[in-house]
Amino acid sequence: MKAICFYFQIHQPFRLKRYRFFDIGNDHYYYDDFANDDIITRIAERSYIPAAKSLLRMIEDTKGAFKCAISITGTALEQLEQYVPEFIDLLKKLSDTGCVEFLAETYAHSLASLADPDEFVSQVKAHDEKIKALFGQTPQVLRNTELIYCDELAPQILEMGYKGVITEGAKHILGWKSPNYIYSAASAPNLKILLKNDKLSDDISDRFSNTGWDEYPLTADKYINWVASTPAEEQIINLFMNLEVFGDFQPRETGIFQFLEALPRFAAEKGIEFWTPTTAVSKLKAVDVLSVLHPISWADEARDTSAWLGNKLQNEAFNKLYSVSERVRLCEDRRLKQDWNYLQAADHFFYMSTKNMHDGSVHSQFSPYDTPFDAFTNYMNVLADFIVRVEEQYPMSIDNEELSSLLTTIRNQEREIEALNKEAESMRKNIEHFNEEHLLREKEAQEKASAKSKKAACRKKK
């Protein structure tokens, strides 16, 4: 049996407004509300909404045989709740079918896994809580930001309770191996790894409407034949892509929606099923151990993290941001914590990339800035104001060692308070139990006394 595992990514950052040096200390609101509203509304109308409706029809037409996964960031959910609530309703309908799985990821689409393990855990937990609140699901499989993964992360991901993780089937990692199997993590053998089939994914996301491609036009039956022609022992074909592929990257006029909706019919003819990531990691055994010594991602040809941390500008901004992470976690200021989330989005660092600046690369195509240097300057101005606000609560005069000691004290106190609360709860239950027993005894005594009185009264009458 062969199966296709579809995963669709949805993410939008909170884009920053033009923030000048003279705004530092005077203006604490950093976001371009007009651009954020306009962009997400436009993309939702031409991509997210029609794509979600297609997925619903596919599930209904196949009576639940079609299944897929969606990974959506917390920042995207917040904007959709505010600007496109009808799409949230569609996601709820997809969740209610029982055929769509929501994956775990970082709430802010951040690079925290590369800098701050505590922040990484905190963000993934916050995202899980958001998914549970909106869709009633508890994610079982993790998709880290931009599919970033390495051996160092695996034990932490397993400890967080996830059965599997999905990442890029990078050629320099796989070598002669195929991405069409389940692998286990070298540093955490109980964690299973799902790998993106790069070629078959990109045939849809990048090449579908390319008239110069030798396989153009791509039809659903041709595509399913390609999947079916993979070796019989290769049981899982992982197709990972952004949901914007449908209607945005590949416009409606290309026939992309008809292609998508036709896939289940031709798959059924070939005996190919559709699985969610959790189904895949539950049903299939790992065929081998996979070691990833250095972080990989699904970005650029290098499939590494250089799209976000490949130059001095990016690293300066990144290190400056995470230099205050402990202090932000200590504070209780809701606005400060919200800004902390939004400023961590990987997009801000992506805009600073100087890779192939003059060849129309994706870095420049998605950036709201004229140059990477403009992106860096604007971000650093915002970050300077943010750090001033953090320092007002926890001055930089407190060195990291002292702060660490303070954090240890606070955490110890939290544990003591938790232990005392448990002890108090236990005592409360004991008191309640004692009171219940005491009342029961009193009731029994009253009943006995009443019975004696009745007997005495009966004797007097006699």
CSV table of C-alpha atoms in Angstrom, one decimal:
chain,number,residue,atom,x,y,z
A,1,MET,CA,0.0,0.0,0.0
A,2,LYS,CA,1.3,3.4,-1.0
A,3,ALA,CA,0.1,6.7,0.6
A,4,ILE,CA,0.4,10.4,-0.1
A,5,CYS,CA,0.9,12.7,2.9
A,6,PHE,CA,-0.1,16.3,2.1
A,7,TYR,CA,0.9,19.2,4.4
A,8,PHE,CA,0.0,22.8,3.7
A,9,GLN,CA,1.7,25.7,5.4
A,10,ILE,CA,-0.1,29.0,6.3
A,11,HIS,CA,1.9,31.9,7.7
A,12,GLN,CA,1.8,35.7,7.7
A,13,PRO,CA,4.0,37.9,9.8
A,14,PHE,CA,3.0,41.2,11.4
A,15,ARG,CA,4.8,43.5,9.0
A,16,LEU,CA,6.6,46.5,10.5
A,17,LYS,CA,5.8,50.1,9.5
A,18,ARG,CA,8.5,52.5,8.5
A,19,TYR,CA,10.1,53.3,11.9
A,20,ARG,CA,12.7,56.1,12.0
A,21,PHE,CA,15.5,56.6,14.4
A,22,PHE,CA,13.7,59.6,15.8
A,23,ASP,CA,10.7,57.4,16.7
A,24,ILE,CA,12.8,55.5,19.2
A,25,GLY,CA,11.6,56.2,22.7
A,26,ASN,CA,8.5,58.1,21.4
A,27,ASP,CA,6.5,55.5,19.4
A,28,HIS,CA,5.9,52.0,20.8
A,29,TYR,CA,3.6,50.8,18.1
A,30,TYR,CA,5.6,49.1,15.3
A,31,TYR,CA,3.1,47.6,12.8
A,32,ASP,CA,1.8,48.4,9.4
A,33,ASP,CA,-1.9,47.6,10.0
A,34,PHE,CA,-2.9,48.7,6.5
A,35,ALA,CA,-0.4,46.4,4.8
A,36,ASN,CA,-1.2,43.5,7.1
A,37,ASP,CA,-4.9,43.8,6.5
A,38,ASP,CA,-4.5,44.3,2.7
A,39,ILE,CA,-2.1,41.4,2.2
A,40,ILE,CA,-3.9,38.7,4.2
A,41,THR,CA,-7.3,39.7,2.9
A,42,ARG,CA,-6.1,39.6,-0.7
A,43,ILE,CA,-4.3,36.2,-0.3
A,44,ALA,CA,-7.3,34.7,1.6
A,45,GLU,CA,-9.7,35.7,-1.2
A,46,ARG,CA,-7.6,34.3,-4.0
A,47,SER,CA,-5.9,31.4,-2.3
A,48,TYR,CA,-6.8,30.4,1.3
A,49,ILE,CA,-10.6,30.4,1.0
A,50,PRO,CA,-10.9,28.7,-2.4
A,51,ALA,CA,-8.2,26.2,-1.4
A,52,ALA,CA,-10.0,25.3,1.8
A,53,LYS,CA,-13.3,24.9,-0.1
A,54,SER,CA,-11.5,22.5,-2.5
A,55,LEU,CA,-10.2,20.5,0.4
A,56,LEU,CA,-13.7,20.2,1.9
A,57,ARG,CA,-15.1,19.1,-1.4
A,58,MET,CA,-12.3,16.5,-1.8
A,59,ILE,CA,-13.1,15.1,1.7
A,60,GLU,CA,-16.9,15.0,1.0
A,61,ASP,CA,-16.6,13.5,-2.5
A,62,THR,CA,-14.3,10.7,-1.3
A,63,LYS,CA,-16.4,10.2,1.9
A,64,GLY,CA,-13.4,10.9,4.1
A,65,ALA,CA,-10.8,9.0,2.1
A,66,PHE,CA,-8.9,12.2,1.3
A,67,LYS,CA,-6.8,13.4,4.3
A,68,CYS,CA,-4.2,16.1,4.8
A,69,ALA,CA,-2.4,18.2,7.4
A,70,ILE,CA,-2.4,22.0,7.9
A,71,SER,CA,0.3,23.9,9.8
A,72,ILE,CA,-0.7,27.5,10.6
A,73,THR,CA,1.2,30.0,12.7
A,74,GLY,CA,-0.2,31.9,15.7
A,75,THR,CA,0.6,35.2,14.0
A,76,ALA,CA,-1.4,34.1,10.9
A,77,LEU,CA,-4.3,32.9,13.1
A,78,GLU,CA,-4.4,36.3,14.9
A,79,GLN,CA,-4.6,38.2,11.7
A,80,LEU,CA,-7.2,35.9,10.2
A,81,GLU,CA,-9.3,36.2,13.3
A,82,GLN,CA,-9.2,39.9,12.9
A,83,TYR,CA,-9.4,40.4,9.2
A,84,VAL,CA,-10.8,37.2,7.6
A,85,PRO,CA,-12.9,35.4,10.3
A,86,GLU,CA,-14.8,33.5,7.6
A,87,PHE,CA,-11.6,31.5,6.8
A,88,ILE,CA,-11.3,30.5,10.5
A,89,ASP,CA,-14.8,29.1,10.1
A,90,LEU,CA,-13.7,27.1,7.1
A,91,LEU,CA,-10.7,25.7,9.0
A,92,LYS,CA,-13.1,24.6,11.8
A,93,LYS,CA,-15.2,22.8,9.3
A,94,LEU,CA,-12.1,21.0,7.9
A,95,SER,CA,-11.1,20.1,11.5
A,96,ASP,CA,-14.6,18.8,12.2
A,97,THR,CA,-14.4,16.3,9.3
A,98,GLY,CA,-11.8,14.4,11.2
A,99,CYS,CA,-9.7,14.2,8.0
A,100,VAL,CA,-7.5,17.3,8.6
A,101,GLU,CA,-4.7,17.2,11.1
A,102,PHE,CA,-3.2,20.4,12.6
A,103,LEU,CA,0.5,20.3,13.2
A,104,ALA,CA,2.5,21.8,16.0
A,105,GLU,CA,5.0,24.6,15.4
A,106,THR,CA,6.4,27.9,16.8
A,107,TYR,CA,3.6,30.4,17.5
A,108,ALA,CA,5.5,33.3,15.9
A,109,HIS,CA,7.2,31.4,13.1
A,110,SER,CA,10.4,32.1,14.9
A,111,LEU,CA,14.0,30.9,14.8
A,112,ALA,CA,14.0,30.2,18.6
A,113,SER,CA,15.1,26.6,18.2
A,114,LEU,CA,18.4,27.9,17.0
A,115,ALA,CA,19.0,30.3,19.9
A,116,ASP,CA,16.9,29.7,22.9
A,117,PRO,CA,15.5,26.2,23.9
A,118,ASP,CA,13.2,27.6,26.6
A,119,GLU,CA,11.7,30.1,24.2
A,120,PHE,CA,11.2,27.3,21.6
A,121,VAL,CA,9.3,25.2,24.1
A,122,SER,CA,7.2,28.2,25.3
A,123,GLN,CA,6.2,29.1,21.7
A,124,VAL,CA,5.3,25.6,20.7
A,125,LYS,CA,3.2,25.2,23.8
A,126,ALA,CA,1.4,28.5,23.2
A,127,HIS,CA,0.7,27.4,19.6
A,128,ASP,CA,-0.7,24.0,20.8
A,129,GLU,CA,-3.0,25.9,23.2
A,130,LYS,CA,-4.2,28.1,20.3
A,131,ILE,CA,-4.9,25.1,18.1
A,132,LYS,CA,-6.7,23.3,20.9
A,133,ALA,CA,-8.9,26.4,21.7
A,134,LEU,CA,-9.8,27.0,18.0
A,135,PHE,CA,-10.0,23.5,16.6
A,136,GLY,CA,-10.2,21.1,19.5
A,137,GLN,CA,-7.0,19.2,18.4
A,138,THR,CA,-3.9,18.5,20.3
A,139,PRO,CA,-1.0,18.3,17.8
A,140,GLN,CA,1.0,15.1,17.7
A,141,VAL,CA,3.6,15.9,15.0
A,142,LEU,CA,5.9,19.0,15.0
A,143,ARG,CA,6.8,21.1,12.0
A,144,ASN,CA,9.4,23.6,13.1
A,145,THR,CA,9.7,27.0,11.4
A,146,GLU,CA,10.7,26.5,7.7
A,147,LEU,CA,11.2,22.8,8.4
A,148,ILE,CA,14.4,23.6,10.4
A,149,TYR,CA,15.7,20.4,12.0
A,150,CYS,CA,19.0,18.8,13.3
A,151,ASP,CA,20.1,16.1,15.7
A,152,GLU,CA,20.4,18.6,18.5
A,153,LEU,CA,16.7,19.3,18.4
A,154,ALA,CA,15.4,15.8,18.3
A,155,PRO,CA,15.6,14.9,22.1
A,156,GLN,CA,13.9,18.1,23.0
A,157,ILE,CA,11.1,17.5,20.5
A,158,LEU,CA,10.6,14.0,21.8
A,159,GLU,CA,10.6,15.2,25.4
A,160,MET,CA,7.9,17.7,24.4
A,161,GLY,CA,5.7,14.8,23.6
A,162,TYR,CA,5.6,14.6,19.8
A,163,LYS,CA,5.6,11.3,17.9
A,164,GLY,CA,7.2,12.7,14.8
A,165,VAL,CA,8.8,15.7,13.1
A,166,ILE,CA,8.7,16.8,9.5
A,167,THR,CA,11.6,18.3,7.6
A,168,GLU,CA,13.2,18.6,4.2
A,169,GLY,CA,14.5,15.6,2.3
A,170,ALA,CA,17.7,17.4,1.7
A,171,LYS,CA,20.0,15.5,-0.8
A,172,HIS,CA,23.2,16.3,1.1
A,173,ILE,CA,21.6,14.5,4.1
A,174,LEU,CA,19.9,11.6,2.3
A,175,GLY,CA,22.7,10.7,-0.1
A,176,TRP,CA,21.5,7.6,-1.8
A,177,LYS,CA,18.6,7.1,0.5
A,178,SER,CA,15.0,7.9,-0.6
A,179,PRO,CA,12.7,10.4,1.2
A,180,ASN,CA,9.8,8.0,0.7
A,181,TYR,CA,10.3,6.2,4.0
A,182,ILE,CA,10.0,6.9,7.7
A,183,TYR,CA,13.3,7.4,9.5
A,184,SER,CA,14.2,7.6,13.2
A,185,ALA,CA,16.2,10.5,14.7
A,186,ALA,CA,19.9,9.5,15.4
A,187,SER,CA,19.8,11.4,18.7
A,188,ALA,CA,16.3,10.3,19.8
A,189,PRO,CA,15.4,6.9,18.2
A,190,ASN,CA,11.8,7.0,19.3
A,191,LEU,CA,11.2,10.2,17.3
A,192,LYS,CA,10.1,9.5,13.7
A,193,ILE,CA,11.0,11.7,10.8
A,194,LEU,CA,8.9,12.5,7.7
A,195,LEU,CA,10.9,13.9,4.8
A,196,LYS,CA,9.6,16.1,2.1
A,197,ASN,CA,9.8,14.6,-1.4
A,198,ASP,CA,11.4,17.6,-3.0
A,199,LYS,CA,10.9,16.8,-6.7
A,200,LEU,CA,7.2,15.8,-6.5
A,201,SER,CA,6.4,18.7,-4.2
A,202,ASP,CA,8.1,21.3,-6.4
A,203,ASP,CA,6.4,19.8,-9.5
A,204,ILE,CA,3.2,21.3,-8.1
A,205,SER,CA,4.4,24.3,-6.2
A,206,ASP,CA,7.1,25.6,-8.6
A,207,ARG,CA,6.6,24.0,-12.1
A,208,PHE,CA,2.9,23.5,-12.5
A,209,SER,CA,2.3,26.5,-14.8
A,210,ASN,CA,5.8,26.7,-16.3
A,211,THR,CA,5.2,26.4,-20.1
A,212,GLY,CA,8.9,25.8,-20.6
A,213,TRP,CA,8.9,22.7,-18.5
A,214,ASP,CA,9.2,19.5,-20.5
A,215,GLU,CA,6.4,17.9,-18.6
A,216,TYR,CA,4.0,20.8,-19.1
A,217,PRO,CA,1.0,20.6,-18.8
A,218,LEU,CA,0.8,18.6,-15.6
A,219,THR,CA,-2.4,16.6,-15.2
A,220,ALA,CA,-3.7,14.8,-12.2
A,221,ASP,CA,-3.5,11.3,-13.9
A,222,LYS,CA,0.1,11.9,-15.1
A,223,TYR,CA,1.1,13.1,-11.6
A,224,ILE,CA,-0.5,10.1,-9.8
A,225,ASN,CA,1.2,7.8,-12.3
A,226,TRP,CA,4.5,9.3,-11.2
A,227,VAL,CA,3.6,8.5,-7.6
A,228,ALA,CA,2.5,5.0,-8.5
A,229,SER,CA,5.7,4.3,-10.4
A,230,THR,CA,7.9,4.8,-7.4
A,231,PRO,CA,9.3,1.5,-6.0
A,232,ALA,CA,6.6,-0.6,-4.3
A,233,GLU,CA,8.5,-0.7,-1.0
A,234,GLU,CA,8.5,3.1,-0.8
A,235,GLN,CA,5.2,3.5,1.1
A,236,ILE,CA,4.9,7.2,1.9
A,237,ILE,CA,5.2,10.2,-0.5
A,238,ASN,CA,5.4,13.4,1.5
A,239,LEU,CA,4.1,16.5,-0.4
A,240,PHE,CA,4.9,19.6,1.6
A,241,MET,CA,4.0,23.1,0.3
A,242,ASN,CA,2.5,26.5,1.2
A,243,LEU,CA,-1.3,26.7,0.8
A,244,GLU,CA,-0.7,29.9,-1.3
A,245,VAL,CA,0.5,27.6,-4.1
A,246,PHE,CA,-3.2,27.1,-4.9
A,247,GLY,CA,-4.5,30.4,-6.2
A,248,ASP,CA,-1.6,32.7,-5.5
A,249,PHE,CA,1.8,31.2,-6.6
A,250,GLN,CA,-0.2,29.2,-9.2
A,251,PRO,CA,-3.2,31.4,-10.2
A,252,ARG,CA,-6.7,29.9,-10.6
A,253,GLU,CA,-6.5,30.4,-14.3
A,254,THR,CA,-3.7,27.8,-14.5
A,255,GLY,CA,-6.2,25.1,-13.5
A,256,ILE,CA,-4.5,24.4,-10.2
A,257,PHE,CA,-7.7,23.9,-8.3
A,258,GLN,CA,-9.1,21.4,-10.8
A,259,PHE,CA,-5.8,19.5,-10.7
A,260,LEU,CA,-5.9,19.3,-6.9
A,261,GLU,CA,-9.5,18.2,-6.8
A,262,ALA,CA,-8.9,15.5,-9.4
A,263,LEU,CA,-6.0,13.8,-7.5
A,264,PRO,CA,-8.1,11.6,-5.2
A,265,ARG,CA,-10.0,10.0,-8.1
A,266,PHE,CA,-6.9,8.9,-10.0
A,267,ALA,CA,-5.2,7.9,-6.7
A,268,ALA,CA,-8.1,5.6,-5.9
A,269,GLU,CA,-7.8,3.9,-9.3
A,270,LYS,CA,-4.1,3.1,-8.4
A,271,GLY,CA,-4.9,2.0,-4.9
A,272,ILE,CA,-3.1,5.0,-3.4
A,273,GLU,CA,-4.3,6.3,-0.1
A,274,PHE,CA,-4.1,9.7,1.6
A,275,TRP,CA,-2.7,9.8,5.2
A,276,THR,CA,-2.1,12.5,7.8
A,277,PRO,CA,1.4,12.7,9.4
A,278,THR,CA,0.2,11.1,12.6
A,279,THR,CA,-1.2,8.2,10.7
A,280,ALA,CA,2.1,7.8,8.8
A,281,VAL,CA,4.3,7.7,11.9
A,282,SER,CA,1.8,5.4,13.7
A,283,LYS,CA,1.5,2.9,10.9
A,284,LEU,CA,5.0,2.7,9.5
A,285,LYS,CA,8.2,1.6,11.1
A,286,ALA,CA,11.4,3.5,10.6
A,287,VAL,CA,13.6,1.8,8.0
A,288,ASP,CA,16.8,3.4,9.2
A,289,VAL,CA,18.4,6.1,11.5
A,290,LEU,CA,18.9,9.5,10.0
A,291,SER,CA,21.6,11.8,11.3
A,292,VAL,CA,21.4,15.6,10.6
A,293,LEU,CA,24.5,17.2,12.2
A,294,HIS,CA,23.8,20.8,11.1
A,295,PRO,CA,20.4,22.5,10.8
A,296,ILE,CA,18.6,22.0,7.5
A,297,SER,CA,15.5,23.8,6.2
A,298,TRP,CA,13.4,23.8,3.0
A,299,ALA,CA,14.7,27.2,1.9
A,300,ASP,CA,17.0,28.0,-1.1
A,301,GLU,CA,19.2,25.5,-2.9
A,302,ALA,CA,21.5,25.1,0.1
A,303,ARG,CA,18.6,23.8,2.3
A,304,ASP,CA,20.3,25.3,5.3
A,305,THR,CA,19.6,28.4,7.6
A,306,SER,CA,21.6,30.9,5.6
A,307,ALA,CA,18.3,32.4,4.2
A,308,TRP,CA,17.9,34.0,7.7
A,309,LEU,CA,21.3,33.9,9.3
A,310,GLY,CA,23.7,34.1,6.3
A,311,ASN,CA,25.2,37.5,6.7
A,312,LYS,CA,26.4,40.0,9.3
A,313,LEU,CA,23.3,42.1,9.3
A,314,GLN,CA,21.1,39.1,10.0
A,315,ASN,CA,23.3,37.7,12.8
A,316,GLU,CA,23.6,41.2,14.4
A,317,ALA,CA,19.9,41.6,14.5
A,318,PHE,CA,19.3,38.0,15.6
A,319,ASN,CA,21.8,38.1,18.5
A,320,LYS,CA,20.6,41.5,19.7
A,321,LEU,CA,17.0,40.2,19.8
A,322,TYR,CA,17.7,37.1,21.8
A,323,SER,CA,20.1,38.9,24.2
A,324,VAL,CA,17.0,40.0,26.1
A,325,SER,CA,15.0,36.8,26.0
A,326,GLU,CA,15.4,36.0,29.7
A,327,ARG,CA,14.4,39.5,30.7
A,328,VAL,CA,11.2,39.3,28.5
A,329,ARG,CA,10.2,36.0,30.1
A,330,LEU,CA,10.5,37.6,33.5
A,331,CYS,CA,8.1,40.5,32.8
A,332,GLU,CA,4.4,40.4,33.0
A,333,ASP,CA,3.7,43.3,30.5
A,334,ARG,CA,1.3,41.8,28.0
A,335,ARG,CA,2.1,44.3,25.2
A,336,LEU,CA,5.8,43.7,25.7
A,337,LYS,CA,5.4,40.0,25.4
A,338,GLN,CA,3.2,40.4,22.3
A,339,ASP,CA,5.8,42.6,20.6
A,340,TRP,CA,8.4,40.0,21.6
A,341,ASN,CA,6.4,37.4,19.7
A,342,TYR,CA,5.9,39.5,16.6
A,343,LEU,CA,9.6,40.6,16.4
A,344,GLN,CA,10.8,37.0,16.4
A,345,ALA,CA,9.2,36.1,13.1
A,346,ALA,CA,11.8,34.6,10.7
A,347,ASP,CA,10.5,36.9,7.9
A,348,HIS,CA,12.2,40.0,9.4
A,349,PHE,CA,15.6,38.2,9.0
A,350,PHE,CA,14.7,36.8,5.6
A,351,TYR,CA,14.1,40.4,4.3
A,352,MET,CA,17.8,41.2,5.3
A,353,SER,CA,19.2,38.5,3.1
A,354,THR,CA,21.8,39.6,0.6
A,355,LYS,CA,21.7,36.4,-1.4
A,356,ASN,CA,21.4,37.0,-5.1
A,357,MET,CA,20.3,40.6,-4.6
A,358,HIS,CA,20.0,41.5,-8.2
A,359,ASP,CA,18.6,38.3,-9.8
A,360,GLY,CA,15.0,38.6,-8.6
A,361,SER,CA,15.4,35.9,-5.9
A,362,VAL,CA,12.5,35.0,-3.6
A,363,HIS,CA,14.2,37.1,-0.9
A,364,SER,CA,13.6,40.3,-2.8
A,365,GLN,CA,10.2,39.2,-4.2
A,366,PHE,CA,8.7,38.8,-0.7
A,367,SER,CA,10.3,41.8,0.9
A,368,PRO,CA,8.4,45.0,1.6
A,369,TYR,CA,11.8,46.8,1.6
A,370,ASP,CA,13.8,48.2,-1.3
A,371,THR,CA,17.0,46.7,-0.1
A,372,PRO,CA,18.2,44.3,2.7
A,373,PHE,CA,19.9,47.2,4.3
A,374,ASP,CA,16.6,49.1,4.6
A,375,ALA,CA,15.1,46.0,6.2
A,376,PHE,CA,18.0,45.9,8.7
A,377,THR,CA,17.8,49.6,9.5
A,378,ASN,CA,14.1,49.6,10.1
A,379,TYR,CA,14.2,46.4,12.2
A,380,MET,CA,17.1,47.7,14.3
A,381,ASN,CA,15.3,50.9,15.0
A,382,VAL,CA,12.2,49.0,16.2
A,383,LEU,CA,14.4,46.6,18.2
A,384,ALA,CA,16.2,49.6,19.9
A,385,ASP,CA,12.9,50.9,21.2
A,386,PHE,CA,11.8,47.5,22.3
A,387,ILE,CA,15.0,46.9,24.2
A,388,VAL,CA,14.6,50.3,25.9
A,389,ARG,CA,11.2,49.2,27.1
A,390,VAL,CA,12.7,45.9,28.4
A,391,GLU,CA,15.4,47.7,30.2
A,392,GLU,CA,12.9,49.8,32.0
A,393,GLN,CA,11.7,46.6,33.7
A,394,TYR,CA,15.0,44.7,33.9
A,395,PRO,CA,18.0,47.0,33.5
A,396,MET,CA,21.0,45.7,31.6
A,397,SER,CA,23.1,46.6,34.6
A,398,ILE,CA,21.9,43.3,36.0
A,399,ASP,CA,24.4,40.9,34.3
A,400,ASN,CA,23.4,37.6,32.9
A,401,GLU,CA,24.8,35.6,35.9
A,402,GLU,CA,22.9,37.7,38.4
A,403,LEU,CA,19.8,37.4,36.2
A,404,SER,CA,20.2,33.6,36.0
A,405,SER,CA,20.5,33.5,39.8
A,406,LEU,CA,17.4,35.6,40.1
A,407,LEU,CA,15.5,33.3,37.7
A,408,THR,CA,16.7,30.2,39.6
A,409,THR,CA,15.3,31.7,42.8
A,410,ILE,CA,12.0,32.6,41.2
A,411,ARG,CA,11.7,29.1,39.7
A,412,ASN,CA,12.5,27.5,43.1
A,413,GLN,CA,9.9,29.7,44.7
A,414,GLU,CA,7.4,28.7,42.0
A,415,ARG,CA,8.1,25.0,42.8
A,416,GLU,CA,7.8,25.7,46.5
A,417,ILE,CA,4.5,27.5,46.0
A,418,GLU,CA,3.2,24.7,43.8
A,419,ALA,CA,4.2,22.1,46.5
A,420,LEU,CA,2.5,24.2,49.2
A,421,ASN,CA,-0.6,24.5,47.1
A,422,LYS,CA,-0.7,20.7,46.6
A,423,GLU,CA,-0.2,20.3,50.4
A,424,ALA,CA,-3.0,22.8,51.1
A,425,GLU,CA,-5.3,21.0,48.6
A,426,SER,CA,-4.6,17.7,50.3
A,427,MET,CA,-5.3,19.2,53.7
A,428,ARG,CA,-8.5,20.7,52.4
A,429,LYS,CA,-9.6,17.4,51.1
A,430,ASN,CA,-8.7,15.8,54.5
A,431,ILE,CA,-10.7,18.4,56.3
A,432,GLU,CA,-13.7,17.9,54.0
A,433,HIS,CA,-13.4,14.2,54.5
A,434,PHE,CA,-13.2,14.6,58.3
A,435,ASN,CA,-16.2,17.0,58.3
A,436,GLU,CA,-18.2,14.5,56.2
A,437,GLU,CA,-17.4,11.7,58.6
A,438,HIS,CA,-18.1,13.9,61.6
A,439,LEU,CA,-21.5,14.9,60.2
A,440,LEU,CA,-22.2,11.3,59.4
A,441,ARG,CA,-21.5,10.3,63.0
A,442,GLU,CA,-23.7,13.1,64.3
A,443,LYS,CA,-26.5,12.0,62.1
A,444,GLU,CA,-26.1,8.4,63.2
A,445,ALA,CA,-26.1,9.5,66.9
A,446,GLN,CA,-29.2,11.6,66.3
A,447,GLU,CA,-30.9,8.7,64.6
A,448,LYS,CA,-30.0,6.4,67.6
A,449,ALA,CA,-31.2,9.0,70.1
A,450,SER,CA,-34.4,9.5,68.2
A,451,ALA,CA,-34.9,5.7,68.1
A,452,LYS,CA,-34.3,5.5,71.8
A,453,SER,CA,-36.8,8.3,72.5
A,454,LYS,CA,-39.4,6.5,70.4
A,455,LYS,CA,-38.8,3.2,72.2
A,456,ALA,CA,-39.1,5.0,75.6
A,457,ALA,CA,-42.3,6.7,74.5
A,458,CYS,CA,-43.7,3.4,73.5
A,459,ARG,CA,-42.9,1.8,76.9
A,460,LYS,CA,-44.7,4.7,78.7
A,461,LYS,CA,-47.8,4.2,76.6
A,462,LYS,CA,-47.8,0.5,77.5
